[in-house]
Amino acid sequence: DIQMTQSPSSLSASVGDRVTITCRASQSINTYLNWYQQKPGKAPKVLIYGASSLLSGVPSRFSGSGSGTDFTLTISSLQPEDFATYYCQHTYIAPLNFGQGTRLEI
Amino acid sequence: QVQLQQWGAGLLKPSETLSLTCAVYGGSFTGYYWSWIRQSPAKGLEWIGEINHSGSTNYNPSFKSRVTISVDASKNQFSLSLNSVTAADSAMYYCARLHGITAPYWGQGTLVTVSS
C-alpha cells in the first residue's frame, strides 16, 4: 500500500499569508495526486487533481506542484473562507489512500 | 457535468448489513472506476474500494472480508454492501469517481449510524 503523509498536521496563519502544505507518498505516484478542502459538516471539495490541475471554479490563489513522492499545495494569499482542513489523496493504484489532513486555523 | 447521487439506510443495528447505492448522471459511466469512501472522527478518510462498468473490483484490505461492491451498468449505478457492521462502522459514506489523473467527483454523502 502507498501511504500518504501530510505536514504539518495543523497550521496557524493570518489573512493574506502565503501558506504551503506538504504531502509525501511512500513510493512514487507520478502526478496521481488530488487535494481537497473540507469544512465542518461538509463533503470534501476538490481543489486540485493530477498534482497541479486546478478544478474549474477554484480560485487561482490555490496551486499544486510536485511529482514522484513530494507534493505541495500553496495558497498564495489566505482569505477568511480558506480556514478549513486540507487532505491529499493518491489515485495511482488501489488502495487510494488519503493523508491524515492539515488543519488550517487562524 | 458529472453528478453522483447516493442513497441508503442511515440507521443500522450491530451485525446488520450496510447497503448504499450511487447513481451517476452526466458524463461517461464506462471507462472509469467508481469508488466508495467513508469518514469518521476516529479513522479520518478511508477509501473502501472501487468498481468499473464491467464489474472489476479493487478493495482496501482493511475491508476486504466484509465488503462487496457491485454495479448495474444499465442504470449507471453502483452499490456498496458491508456486512456484520459494528459501532466502528458509523461514519459518513461517500461515493465518488476517483480515476487516474482526471477530475474527481463526489456524492453528497450518507450518514450511517450503527446502534442497538
Short mmCIF file of C-alpha atoms in Angstrom, two decimals:
data_model
loop_
_atom_site.label_atom_id
_atom_site.label_comp_id
_atom_site.label_asym_id
_atom_site.label_seq_id
_atom_site.Cartn_x
_atom_site.Cartn_y
_atom_site.Cartn_z
CA ASP A 1 0.00 0.00 0.00
CA ILE A 2 1.11 3.58 -0.68
CA GLN A 3 0.98 5.70 2.46
CA MET A 4 0.41 9.46 2.31
CA THR A 5 1.92 11.72 4.97
CA GLN A 6 0.95 15.37 5.27
CA SER A 7 2.80 18.08 7.13
CA PRO A 8 2.16 19.98 9.19
CA SER A 9 -0.85 18.42 10.94
CA SER A 10 -2.05 21.88 11.90
CA LEU A 11 -1.07 25.36 10.94
CA SER A 12 -1.91 28.80 12.28
CA ALA A 13 -1.93 31.65 9.79
CA SER A 14 -3.48 35.02 9.11
CA VAL A 15 -5.50 36.51 6.29
CA GLY A 16 -3.14 37.50 3.50
CA ASP A 17 -0.45 34.95 4.40
CA ARG A 18 1.12 32.60 1.90
CA VAL A 19 0.71 29.03 3.10
CA THR A 20 2.26 25.76 1.91
CA ILE A 21 1.11 22.27 2.87
CA THR A 22 3.23 19.25 2.02
CA CYS A 23 2.19 15.71 1.13
CA ARG A 24 4.68 12.86 0.79
CA ALA A 25 3.96 9.46 -0.75
CA SER A 26 5.73 6.33 0.46
CA GLN A 27 6.59 5.49 -3.15
CA SER A 28 6.41 7.25 -6.48
CA ILE A 29 2.90 8.11 -7.67
CA ASN A 30 3.90 10.19 -10.72
CA THR A 31 1.32 13.03 -10.60
CA TYR A 32 -1.64 10.93 -9.44
CA LEU A 33 -2.44 13.28 -6.57
CA ASN A 34 -5.58 15.14 -5.54
CA TRP A 35 -6.02 17.92 -3.00
CA TYR A 36 -9.26 18.55 -1.10
CA GLN A 37 -10.62 21.22 1.20
CA GLN A 38 -13.13 20.27 3.86
CA LYS A 39 -15.16 22.47 6.15
CA PRO A 40 -17.06 21.14 9.19
CA GLY A 41 -20.19 19.21 8.26
CA LYS A 42 -19.47 19.36 4.54
CA ALA A 43 -18.19 16.87 1.99
CA PRO A 44 -14.61 17.27 0.81
CA LYS A 45 -14.33 19.75 -2.03
CA VAL A 46 -11.91 19.02 -4.83
CA LEU A 47 -9.32 21.74 -5.37
CA ILE A 48 -6.61 20.17 -7.50
CA TYR A 49 -6.18 16.91 -9.41
CA GLY A 50 -3.25 15.47 -11.26
CA ALA A 51 -1.00 17.27 -8.74
CA SER A 52 -1.32 20.66 -10.44
CA SER A 53 -4.60 20.95 -12.38
CA LEU A 54 -6.98 23.42 -10.77
CA LEU A 55 -10.58 22.27 -10.85
CA SER A 56 -12.84 24.67 -12.73
CA GLY A 57 -14.23 27.30 -10.37
CA VAL A 58 -11.49 27.01 -7.76
CA PRO A 59 -9.82 30.37 -7.05
CA SER A 60 -6.42 30.86 -8.66
CA ARG A 61 -4.79 31.57 -5.28
CA PHE A 62 -4.71 27.77 -4.89
CA SER A 63 -1.93 25.93 -6.69
CA GLY A 64 -0.37 22.50 -6.57
CA SER A 65 3.01 21.18 -7.59
CA GLY A 66 5.19 18.12 -7.39
CA SER A 67 5.65 14.69 -8.87
CA GLY A 68 7.01 11.37 -7.76
CA THR A 69 6.83 11.37 -3.97
CA ASP A 70 6.75 15.03 -2.89
CA PHE A 71 3.87 17.41 -3.42
CA THR A 72 2.80 20.83 -2.20
CA LEU A 73 -0.44 22.78 -2.00
CA THR A 74 0.08 26.53 -1.87
CA ILE A 75 -2.44 29.22 -1.03
CA SER A 76 -0.91 32.48 -2.22
CA SER A 77 -2.93 34.89 -0.10
CA LEU A 78 -5.19 33.41 2.56
CA GLN A 79 -8.80 34.51 2.60
CA PRO A 80 -11.19 34.08 5.55
CA GLU A 81 -13.07 31.29 3.74
CA ASP A 82 -9.85 29.25 3.35
CA PHE A 83 -9.66 28.24 7.01
CA ALA A 84 -10.51 24.56 6.79
CA THR A 85 -8.90 21.11 6.74
CA TYR A 86 -6.94 20.04 3.68
CA TYR A 87 -6.33 16.47 2.52
CA CYS A 88 -4.22 14.88 -0.17
CA GLN A 89 -5.07 11.56 -1.81
CA HIS A 90 -3.28 9.47 -4.41
CA THR A 91 -5.08 7.76 -7.28
CA TYR A 92 -2.11 5.76 -8.56
CA ILE A 93 -3.08 2.24 -7.55
CA ALA A 94 -5.53 0.70 -5.10
CA PRO A 95 -5.91 1.32 -2.22
CA LEU A 96 -6.30 5.03 -2.93
CA ASN A 97 -5.16 6.29 0.46
CA PHE A 98 -5.61 9.75 1.93
CA GLY A 99 -3.27 11.84 4.01
CA GLN A 100 -4.24 12.45 7.62
CA GLY A 101 -5.18 16.08 6.97
CA THR A 102 -3.82 19.53 7.73
CA ARG A 103 -5.99 21.81 9.83
CA LEU A 104 -5.53 25.45 8.84
CA GLU A 105 -6.51 27.79 11.66
CA ILE A 106 -6.48 31.48 12.27
CA GLN B 1 -21.25 17.89 -15.68
CA VAL B 2 -20.96 14.65 -13.74
CA GLN B 3 -23.23 14.30 -10.71
CA LEU B 4 -23.36 11.47 -8.20
CA GLN B 5 -26.47 10.91 -6.10
CA GLN B 6 -26.39 8.34 -3.35
CA TRP B 7 -28.96 6.79 -1.03
CA GLY B 8 -29.41 4.02 1.52
CA ALA B 9 -30.36 3.19 5.08
CA GLY B 10 -28.90 5.53 7.67
CA LEU B 11 -29.60 3.62 10.88
CA LEU B 12 -28.48 0.04 11.42
CA LYS B 13 -28.22 -2.36 14.31
CA PRO B 14 -24.99 -4.24 15.06
CA SER B 15 -24.47 -7.32 12.84
CA GLU B 16 -26.74 -5.96 10.08
CA THR B 17 -25.63 -5.24 6.53
CA LEU B 18 -25.00 -1.72 5.30
CA SER B 19 -26.32 -1.11 1.77
CA LEU B 20 -25.82 2.06 -0.23
CA THR B 21 -26.34 2.85 -3.91
CA CYS B 22 -24.90 5.63 -6.04
CA ALA B 23 -26.31 6.82 -9.37
CA VAL B 24 -24.16 8.66 -11.90
CA TYR B 25 -25.65 11.37 -14.09
CA GLY B 26 -23.86 13.07 -16.95
CA GLY B 27 -20.56 12.06 -18.48
CA SER B 28 -19.49 8.55 -19.28
CA PHE B 29 -20.02 5.64 -16.90
CA THR B 30 -17.74 3.34 -18.82
CA GLY B 31 -14.01 3.87 -18.81
CA TYR B 32 -13.80 4.88 -15.17
CA TYR B 33 -13.52 3.30 -11.77
CA TRP B 34 -16.15 4.28 -9.18
CA SER B 35 -15.28 4.36 -5.51
CA TRP B 36 -16.74 4.26 -2.02
CA ILE B 37 -15.11 6.22 0.78
CA ARG B 38 -16.04 6.77 4.38
CA GLN B 39 -15.11 9.32 7.01
CA SER B 40 -15.27 9.07 10.77
CA PRO B 41 -13.69 11.16 13.54
CA ALA B 42 -11.70 8.13 14.70
CA LYS B 43 -10.27 6.97 11.36
CA GLY B 44 -10.48 10.02 9.11
CA LEU B 45 -10.98 9.45 5.38
CA GLU B 46 -10.83 5.78 4.37
CA TRP B 47 -11.05 4.50 0.80
CA ILE B 48 -13.17 1.34 0.82
CA GLY B 49 -12.98 0.08 -2.74
CA GLU B 50 -13.84 0.62 -6.39
CA ILE B 51 -15.54 -0.96 -9.36
CA ASN B 52 -15.68 -0.35 -13.10
CA HIS B 53 -18.57 -0.76 -15.52
CA SER B 54 -17.69 -4.38 -16.25
CA GLY B 55 -17.57 -5.35 -12.57
CA SER B 56 -13.85 -5.44 -11.97
CA THR B 57 -13.20 -4.52 -8.35
CA ASN B 58 -10.40 -3.46 -6.04
CA TYR B 59 -10.83 -3.39 -2.28
CA ASN B 60 -8.98 -1.91 0.65
CA PRO B 61 -7.53 -4.89 2.55
CA SER B 62 -8.92 -3.36 5.74
CA PHE B 63 -12.46 -4.08 4.49
CA LYS B 64 -11.94 -6.96 2.11
CA SER B 65 -13.53 -9.69 4.19
CA ARG B 66 -16.78 -7.75 4.75
CA VAL B 67 -17.31 -5.62 1.66
CA THR B 68 -18.89 -6.17 -1.74
CA ILE B 69 -19.15 -3.51 -4.40
CA SER B 70 -21.46 -4.24 -7.32
CA VAL B 71 -22.50 -2.45 -10.49
CA ASP B 72 -25.58 -2.10 -12.66
CA ALA B 73 -24.15 -0.51 -15.77
CA SER B 74 -27.55 -0.46 -17.48
CA LYS B 75 -28.65 2.09 -14.86
CA ASN B 76 -25.27 3.83 -14.36
CA GLN B 77 -25.37 2.76 -10.72
CA PHE B 78 -23.01 1.06 -8.32
CA SER B 79 -23.59 -0.20 -4.80
CA LEU B 80 -21.80 -0.88 -1.53
CA SER B 81 -22.57 -3.72 0.83
CA LEU B 82 -20.75 -4.01 4.16
CA ASN B 83 -21.77 -6.88 6.39
CA SER B 84 -21.58 -7.51 10.12
CA VAL B 85 -21.47 -3.83 10.99
CA THR B 86 -20.47 -2.57 14.41
CA ALA B 87 -20.43 0.85 16.01
CA ALA B 88 -17.00 1.34 14.46
CA ASP B 89 -18.66 1.41 11.04
CA SER B 90 -20.65 4.52 11.96
CA ALA B 91 -19.44 7.16 9.53
CA MET B 92 -20.30 9.42 6.64
CA TYR B 93 -20.14 7.35 3.46
CA TYR B 94 -19.41 8.88 0.06
CA CYS B 95 -19.43 7.60 -3.48
CA ALA B 96 -17.00 9.15 -5.92
CA ARG B 97 -15.28 8.95 -9.25
CA LEU B 98 -11.58 8.76 -8.48
CA HIS B 99 -9.73 7.63 -11.55
CA GLY B 100 -6.17 8.31 -12.53
CA ILE B 101 -5.41 11.88 -13.47
CA THR B 102 -8.98 13.00 -14.05
CA ALA B 103 -11.18 15.43 -12.21
CA PRO B 104 -12.73 13.74 -9.15
CA TYR B 105 -16.45 13.89 -8.48
CA TRP B 106 -18.09 13.08 -5.14
CA GLY B 107 -21.60 12.34 -3.98
CA GLN B 108 -23.29 14.28 -1.23
CA GLY B 109 -22.65 11.70 1.47
CA THR B 110 -24.86 9.46 3.59
CA LEU B 111 -24.57 9.39 7.36
CA VAL B 112 -24.70 5.84 8.66
CA THR B 113 -25.16 5.19 12.37
CA VAL B 114 -24.85 1.74 13.92
CA SER B 115 -26.62 1.49 17.26
CA SER B 116 -28.57 -1.09 19.18
#
